[in-house]
Amino acid sequence: MSDKEKSQIEKQVSTRRTFLKNSGLTVGGLIIGGAVGSLFGRNPESDVKTEQTTHAQAANPNEALMFFYPDEYQTTMAAAERIFPKDELGPGAMELNAAIYIDHQLASQWGVNAKDYRLGPFYDPDPTQGQQIRILRKDLFRLGIKALDDYSNKKYQKKFIELEAKEQDEVLIAFEKGEANSLSGVPTSVFFKMLRNLTMEGVYADPMYGGNKEMLGWKMRKYPGTRMSYTKEIQSDKFVQLEPNNLQSHMGH
């Protein structure tokens, strides 16, 4: 390679580096400075980098939808909130991200009944037995969400999320009693039971599964979360109240 060619390459590399440095695109960010800008700022007078003390709060990647369409998510949030509503004791299912937990469960192997025996014959279960259904859980839930809107439109001429809290309760009670139309042959009471169970799991499960935001569900119960041991605490003569730990708390230990 000639000296002239080397000089041209070095010039191109230098120009590219200058562009990337000034544009803030070195880490893929379109906001001024990108991630680098959150760590350093420029003093316009001295052109010297100075460390910033404010950082944007990192978004929780577990809060992304994996199964629901936006309208289904909105309906699920509203229904879950009526099952576990916000009150003077603390937040409800909506604030605790129970619908995110439900979304992730339906998108998982659980949603497609991966570990269930699904061959016939199918019998009506005894009261002490679980329901054996012909359709997948994710499909049943999707049918149930649509049925909530259909029932609400028929009775109140509104979508479920547009109803008053009392009206939403009446719709859910009708589903719990199996009074609404069946879902591909499955009683609405089966869907309601799934909705209620998933809501409660979303309120109290470890935050790594998408719900129980900031461990607020545990904090309301004064539950200490997941801990390796209580060796020191059980030696105390007094009650020891512990701040909850989640599974992520053990990273690096």
mmCIF file of C-alpha atoms in Angstrom:
data_model
loop_
_atom_site.group_PDB
_atom_site.id
_atom_site.type_symbol
_atom_site.label_atom_id
_atom_site.label_comp_id
_atom_site.label_asym_id
_atom_site.label_seq_id
_atom_site.Cartn_x
_atom_site.Cartn_y
_atom_site.Cartn_z
ATOM 1 C CA MET A 1 0.000 0.000 0.000
ATOM 2 C CA SER A 2 1.381 3.391 -0.996
ATOM 3 C CA ASP A 3 1.916 6.281 1.403
ATOM 4 C CA LYS A 4 -0.817 8.201 -0.409
ATOM 5 C CA GLU A 5 -3.362 5.391 0.137
ATOM 6 C CA LYS A 6 -2.393 5.092 3.829
ATOM 7 C CA SER A 7 -2.840 8.839 4.234
ATOM 8 C CA GLN A 8 -6.340 8.694 2.694
ATOM 9 C CA ILE A 9 -7.416 5.805 4.979
ATOM 10 C CA GLU A 10 -6.127 7.577 8.085
ATOM 11 C CA LYS A 11 -8.016 10.696 7.078
ATOM 12 C CA GLN A 12 -11.272 8.742 6.581
ATOM 13 C CA VAL A 13 -10.905 7.011 9.960
ATOM 14 C CA SER A 14 -10.212 10.323 11.700
ATOM 15 C CA THR A 15 -13.232 11.971 10.039
ATOM 16 C CA ARG A 16 -15.503 9.050 11.009
ATOM 17 C CA ARG A 17 -14.317 9.095 14.623
ATOM 18 C CA THR A 18 -14.943 12.825 14.841
ATOM 19 C CA PHE A 19 -18.452 12.413 13.440
ATOM 20 C CA LEU A 20 -19.372 9.603 15.836
ATOM 21 C CA LYS A 21 -17.925 11.447 18.807
ATOM 22 C CA ASN A 22 -19.798 14.659 18.086
ATOM 23 C CA SER A 23 -23.101 13.057 17.067
ATOM 24 C CA GLY A 24 -23.468 10.882 20.182
ATOM 25 C CA LEU A 25 -24.194 7.843 18.014
ATOM 26 C CA THR A 26 -21.322 5.709 19.295
ATOM 27 C CA VAL A 27 -23.694 3.725 21.508
ATOM 28 C CA GLY A 28 -26.704 3.854 19.233
ATOM 29 C CA GLY A 29 -28.523 6.668 21.031
ATOM 30 C CA LEU A 30 -30.392 9.374 19.151
ATOM 31 C CA ILE A 31 -30.943 11.472 22.252
ATOM 32 C CA ILE A 32 -28.178 14.051 22.613
ATOM 33 C CA GLY A 33 -25.083 12.322 23.831
ATOM 34 C CA GLY A 34 -26.745 8.903 24.092
ATOM 35 C CA ALA A 35 -25.546 6.797 27.020
ATOM 36 C CA VAL A 36 -22.264 8.669 27.021
ATOM 37 C CA GLY A 37 -24.133 11.924 27.527
ATOM 38 C CA SER A 38 -25.746 10.545 30.676
ATOM 39 C CA LEU A 39 -22.302 10.078 32.190
ATOM 40 C CA PHE A 40 -20.451 13.116 30.941
ATOM 41 C CA GLY A 41 -21.331 16.665 29.987
ATOM 42 C CA ARG A 42 -19.393 19.376 28.253
ATOM 43 C CA ASN A 43 -18.393 22.643 29.799
ATOM 44 C CA PRO A 44 -19.043 25.091 26.944
ATOM 45 C CA GLU A 45 -16.305 27.420 28.203
ATOM 46 C CA SER A 46 -13.448 24.983 28.723
ATOM 47 C CA ASP A 47 -14.648 22.112 26.485
ATOM 48 C CA VAL A 48 -13.660 19.737 29.306
ATOM 49 C CA LYS A 49 -15.763 16.677 30.140
ATOM 50 C CA THR A 50 -17.321 16.787 33.596
ATOM 51 C CA GLU A 51 -19.068 13.931 35.372
ATOM 52 C CA GLN A 52 -22.827 14.266 35.722
ATOM 53 C CA THR A 53 -24.554 13.249 38.922
ATOM 54 C CA THR A 54 -27.988 12.665 37.407
ATOM 55 C CA HIS A 55 -28.754 9.494 35.531
ATOM 56 C CA ALA A 56 -31.932 8.436 33.755
ATOM 57 C CA GLN A 57 -33.640 5.607 35.568
ATOM 58 C CA ALA A 58 -33.105 2.363 33.691
ATOM 59 C CA ALA A 59 -36.269 0.865 32.275
ATOM 60 C CA ASN A 60 -37.277 -2.565 33.521
ATOM 61 C CA PRO A 61 -37.025 -4.937 30.540
ATOM 62 C CA ASN A 62 -39.537 -7.263 32.202
ATOM 63 C CA GLU A 63 -42.296 -4.729 31.550
ATOM 64 C CA ALA A 64 -42.407 -5.420 27.817
ATOM 65 C CA LEU A 65 -45.457 -7.175 26.312
ATOM 66 C CA MET A 66 -44.822 -10.626 24.878
ATOM 67 C CA PHE A 67 -48.340 -11.935 24.179
ATOM 68 C CA PHE A 68 -51.138 -9.374 24.431
ATOM 69 C CA TYR A 69 -52.247 -6.895 21.834
ATOM 70 C CA PRO A 70 -52.561 -3.408 23.375
ATOM 71 C CA ASP A 71 -56.366 -3.575 23.719
ATOM 72 C CA GLU A 72 -56.160 -7.018 25.359
ATOM 73 C CA TYR A 73 -53.588 -5.689 27.785
ATOM 74 C CA GLN A 74 -55.821 -2.754 28.729
ATOM 75 C CA THR A 75 -58.787 -5.068 29.367
ATOM 76 C CA THR A 76 -56.674 -7.461 31.418
ATOM 77 C CA MET A 77 -55.339 -4.594 33.544
ATOM 78 C CA ALA A 78 -58.876 -3.346 34.225
ATOM 79 C CA ALA A 79 -60.187 -6.819 35.125
ATOM 80 C CA ALA A 80 -57.208 -7.605 37.365
ATOM 81 C CA GLU A 81 -57.638 -4.280 39.170
ATOM 82 C CA ARG A 82 -61.215 -5.206 40.114
ATOM 83 C CA ILE A 83 -59.981 -8.530 41.528
ATOM 84 C CA PHE A 84 -57.193 -6.859 43.519
ATOM 85 C CA PRO A 85 -58.131 -3.156 43.748
ATOM 86 C CA LYS A 86 -56.067 -0.341 45.122
ATOM 87 C CA ASP A 87 -57.089 0.744 48.626
ATOM 88 C CA GLU A 88 -55.732 2.464 51.712
ATOM 89 C CA LEU A 89 -53.400 -0.482 52.377
ATOM 90 C CA GLY A 90 -51.499 -0.181 49.123
ATOM 91 C CA PRO A 91 -51.510 -0.398 45.323
ATOM 92 C CA GLY A 92 -53.756 -2.606 43.238
ATOM 93 C CA ALA A 93 -53.048 -5.143 40.522
ATOM 94 C CA MET A 94 -52.717 -2.460 37.854
ATOM 95 C CA GLU A 95 -49.921 -0.607 39.638
ATOM 96 C CA LEU A 96 -48.255 -3.875 40.610
ATOM 97 C CA ASN A 97 -48.000 -4.934 36.934
ATOM 98 C CA ALA A 98 -50.093 -8.070 37.411
ATOM 99 C CA ALA A 99 -51.157 -7.847 33.742
ATOM 100 C CA ILE A 100 -47.493 -7.948 32.694
ATOM 101 C CA TYR A 101 -47.080 -11.141 34.719
ATOM 102 C CA ILE A 102 -50.158 -12.630 33.040
ATOM 103 C CA ASP A 103 -48.826 -11.653 29.625
ATOM 104 C CA HIS A 104 -45.507 -13.402 30.271
ATOM 105 C CA GLN A 105 -47.154 -16.558 31.583
ATOM 106 C CA LEU A 106 -49.388 -16.842 28.531
ATOM 107 C CA ALA A 107 -46.353 -16.351 26.272
ATOM 108 C CA SER A 108 -44.480 -19.132 28.073
ATOM 109 C CA GLN A 109 -44.692 -22.920 27.848
ATOM 110 C CA TRP A 110 -47.422 -22.740 30.491
ATOM 111 C CA GLY A 111 -49.604 -20.861 28.010
ATOM 112 C CA VAL A 112 -49.483 -23.748 25.536
ATOM 113 C CA ASN A 113 -50.091 -26.453 28.193
ATOM 114 C CA ALA A 114 -46.666 -27.913 27.442
ATOM 115 C CA LYS A 115 -46.620 -30.182 30.498
ATOM 116 C CA ASP A 116 -50.297 -31.183 30.530
ATOM 117 C CA TYR A 117 -51.867 -34.432 29.399
ATOM 118 C CA ARG A 118 -54.223 -33.298 26.650
ATOM 119 C CA LEU A 119 -55.597 -36.479 25.094
ATOM 120 C CA GLY A 120 -59.145 -37.712 25.640
ATOM 121 C CA PRO A 121 -61.451 -38.894 26.888
ATOM 122 C CA PHE A 122 -62.622 -35.682 28.558
ATOM 123 C CA TYR A 123 -64.880 -35.908 31.595
ATOM 124 C CA ASP A 124 -66.503 -33.311 33.795
ATOM 125 C CA PRO A 125 -64.235 -33.145 36.838
ATOM 126 C CA ASP A 126 -65.318 -33.779 40.391
ATOM 127 C CA PRO A 127 -65.235 -30.781 42.761
ATOM 128 C CA THR A 128 -61.893 -32.001 44.117
ATOM 129 C CA GLN A 129 -60.317 -32.296 40.665
ATOM 130 C CA GLY A 130 -58.874 -29.715 38.297
ATOM 131 C CA GLN A 131 -60.450 -28.792 34.999
ATOM 132 C CA GLN A 132 -59.213 -30.641 31.900
ATOM 133 C CA ILE A 133 -59.832 -28.329 28.975
ATOM 134 C CA ARG A 134 -59.528 -28.994 25.260
ATOM 135 C CA ILE A 135 -58.085 -25.635 24.251
ATOM 136 C CA LEU A 136 -54.775 -24.035 25.180
ATOM 137 C CA ARG A 137 -54.628 -21.662 28.117
ATOM 138 C CA LYS A 138 -53.453 -18.785 25.941
ATOM 139 C CA ASP A 139 -56.366 -19.310 23.565
ATOM 140 C CA LEU A 140 -58.872 -19.608 26.407
ATOM 141 C CA PHE A 141 -57.627 -16.390 27.969
ATOM 142 C CA ARG A 142 -57.797 -14.526 24.672
ATOM 143 C CA LEU A 143 -61.350 -15.770 24.150
ATOM 144 C CA GLY A 144 -62.199 -14.704 27.702
ATOM 145 C CA ILE A 145 -60.891 -11.169 27.221
ATOM 146 C CA LYS A 146 -62.943 -10.806 24.049
ATOM 147 C CA ALA A 147 -65.991 -12.226 25.821
ATOM 148 C CA LEU A 148 -65.676 -9.580 28.563
ATOM 149 C CA ASP A 149 -66.081 -6.900 25.906
ATOM 150 C CA ASP A 150 -68.892 -8.771 24.122
ATOM 151 C CA TYR A 151 -70.847 -9.225 27.359
ATOM 152 C CA SER A 152 -70.256 -5.596 28.385
ATOM 153 C CA ASN A 153 -71.368 -4.305 24.975
ATOM 154 C CA LYS A 154 -74.506 -6.431 25.095
ATOM 155 C CA LYS A 155 -75.487 -5.367 28.610
ATOM 156 C CA TYR A 156 -74.169 -1.793 28.847
ATOM 157 C CA GLN A 157 -73.337 -0.836 25.224
ATOM 158 C CA LYS A 158 -69.759 -0.149 26.309
ATOM 159 C CA LYS A 159 -66.426 -1.930 26.321
ATOM 160 C CA PHE A 160 -65.317 -3.451 29.596
ATOM 161 C CA ILE A 161 -62.665 -0.788 30.234
ATOM 162 C CA GLU A 162 -65.307 1.951 29.739
ATOM 163 C CA LEU A 163 -67.583 0.620 32.484
ATOM 164 C CA GLU A 164 -67.842 1.980 36.005
ATOM 165 C CA ALA A 165 -66.179 -0.110 38.697
ATOM 166 C CA LYS A 166 -69.535 -1.445 39.926
ATOM 167 C CA GLU A 167 -70.517 -2.479 36.403
ATOM 168 C CA GLN A 168 -67.179 -4.201 35.867
ATOM 169 C CA ASP A 169 -67.750 -6.135 39.081
ATOM 170 C CA GLU A 170 -71.167 -7.252 37.832
ATOM 171 C CA VAL A 171 -69.648 -8.513 34.597
ATOM 172 C CA LEU A 172 -66.933 -10.429 36.426
ATOM 173 C CA ILE A 173 -69.468 -11.932 38.822
ATOM 174 C CA ALA A 174 -71.493 -13.167 35.853
ATOM 175 C CA PHE A 175 -68.359 -14.802 34.477
ATOM 176 C CA GLU A 176 -67.515 -16.317 37.852
ATOM 177 C CA LYS A 177 -70.964 -17.884 38.028
ATOM 178 C CA GLY A 178 -70.746 -19.134 34.446
ATOM 179 C CA GLU A 179 -73.742 -17.063 33.386
ATOM 180 C CA ALA A 180 -72.111 -15.634 30.257
ATOM 181 C CA ASN A 181 -71.853 -17.561 27.002
ATOM 182 C CA SER A 182 -69.317 -20.385 27.041
ATOM 183 C CA LEU A 183 -65.917 -20.014 25.421
ATOM 184 C CA SER A 184 -65.673 -22.722 22.741
ATOM 185 C CA GLY A 185 -67.502 -25.058 25.083
ATOM 186 C CA VAL A 186 -65.572 -24.009 28.199
ATOM 187 C CA PRO A 187 -67.617 -22.293 30.943
ATOM 188 C CA THR A 188 -66.705 -18.675 31.668
ATOM 189 C CA SER A 189 -66.185 -19.718 35.298
ATOM 190 C CA VAL A 190 -63.039 -21.572 34.193
ATOM 191 C CA PHE A 191 -61.701 -18.414 32.553
ATOM 192 C CA PHE A 192 -62.544 -16.334 35.616
ATOM 193 C CA LYS A 193 -60.726 -18.774 37.898
ATOM 194 C CA MET A 194 -57.646 -18.549 35.653
ATOM 195 C CA LEU A 195 -57.851 -14.746 35.634
ATOM 196 C CA ARG A 196 -58.147 -14.578 39.424
ATOM 197 C CA ASN A 197 -55.293 -17.032 40.049
ATOM 198 C CA LEU A 198 -52.974 -15.277 37.601
ATOM 199 C CA THR A 199 -53.819 -11.900 39.118
ATOM 200 C CA MET A 200 -52.907 -13.031 42.618
ATOM 201 C CA GLU A 201 -49.725 -14.647 41.334
ATOM 202 C CA GLY A 202 -48.832 -11.404 39.550
ATOM 203 C CA VAL A 203 -49.298 -9.447 42.765
ATOM 204 C CA TYR A 204 -47.081 -11.703 44.886
ATOM 205 C CA ALA A 205 -44.652 -13.516 42.538
ATOM 206 C CA ASP A 206 -41.000 -12.512 42.339
ATOM 207 C CA PRO A 207 -40.575 -9.346 40.240
ATOM 208 C CA MET A 208 -38.376 -11.232 37.768
ATOM 209 C CA TYR A 209 -41.600 -12.645 36.308
ATOM 210 C CA GLY A 210 -42.934 -9.190 35.489
ATOM 211 C CA GLY A 211 -45.354 -8.480 38.346
ATOM 212 C CA ASN A 212 -45.058 -7.397 41.990
ATOM 213 C CA LYS A 213 -43.478 -4.130 40.881
ATOM 214 C CA GLU A 214 -40.708 -2.944 43.205
ATOM 215 C CA MET A 215 -41.751 -5.757 45.582
ATOM 216 C CA LEU A 216 -44.679 -3.617 46.748
ATOM 217 C CA GLY A 217 -46.911 -6.686 47.028
ATOM 218 C CA TRP A 218 -44.452 -8.205 49.474
ATOM 219 C CA LYS A 219 -44.009 -4.943 51.356
ATOM 220 C CA MET A 220 -47.753 -4.739 52.029
ATOM 221 C CA ARG A 221 -47.538 -8.185 53.632
ATOM 222 C CA LYS A 222 -44.205 -7.452 55.322
ATOM 223 C CA TYR A 223 -42.888 -10.528 53.522
ATOM 224 C CA PRO A 224 -39.062 -10.653 53.471
ATOM 225 C CA GLY A 225 -38.872 -12.209 50.018
ATOM 226 C CA THR A 226 -36.214 -14.698 49.017
ATOM 227 C CA ARG A 227 -33.312 -14.935 51.452
ATOM 228 C CA MET A 228 -30.472 -17.388 51.702
ATOM 229 C CA SER A 229 -30.863 -17.866 55.442
ATOM 230 C CA TYR A 230 -32.190 -16.327 58.651
ATOM 231 C CA THR A 231 -29.352 -17.479 60.890
ATOM 232 C CA LYS A 232 -28.724 -14.091 62.477
ATOM 233 C CA GLU A 233 -32.375 -13.114 62.765
ATOM 234 C CA ILE A 234 -33.544 -16.261 64.584
ATOM 235 C CA GLN A 235 -30.958 -15.656 67.301
ATOM 236 C CA SER A 236 -32.572 -12.362 68.228
ATOM 237 C CA ASP A 237 -35.008 -12.187 71.132
ATOM 238 C CA LYS A 238 -36.933 -9.434 69.359
ATOM 239 C CA PHE A 239 -38.931 -9.475 66.146
ATOM 240 C CA VAL A 240 -36.753 -8.452 63.213
ATOM 241 C CA GLN A 241 -38.525 -6.760 60.326
ATOM 242 C CA LEU A 242 -36.637 -7.257 57.076
ATOM 243 C CA GLU A 243 -36.822 -5.366 53.830
ATOM 244 C CA PRO A 244 -37.750 -7.824 51.053
ATOM 245 C CA ASN A 245 -35.161 -9.314 48.718
ATOM 246 C CA ASN A 246 -35.964 -10.648 45.268
ATOM 247 C CA LEU A 247 -34.058 -13.189 43.206
ATOM 248 C CA GLN A 248 -32.048 -10.425 41.598
ATOM 249 C CA SER A 249 -30.812 -9.378 45.040
ATOM 250 C CA HIS A 250 -28.604 -12.475 45.146
ATOM 251 C CA MET A 251 -26.704 -11.612 41.959
ATOM 252 C CA GLY A 252 -23.018 -11.285 42.679
ATOM 253 C CA HIS A 253 -23.239 -13.104 46.022
#
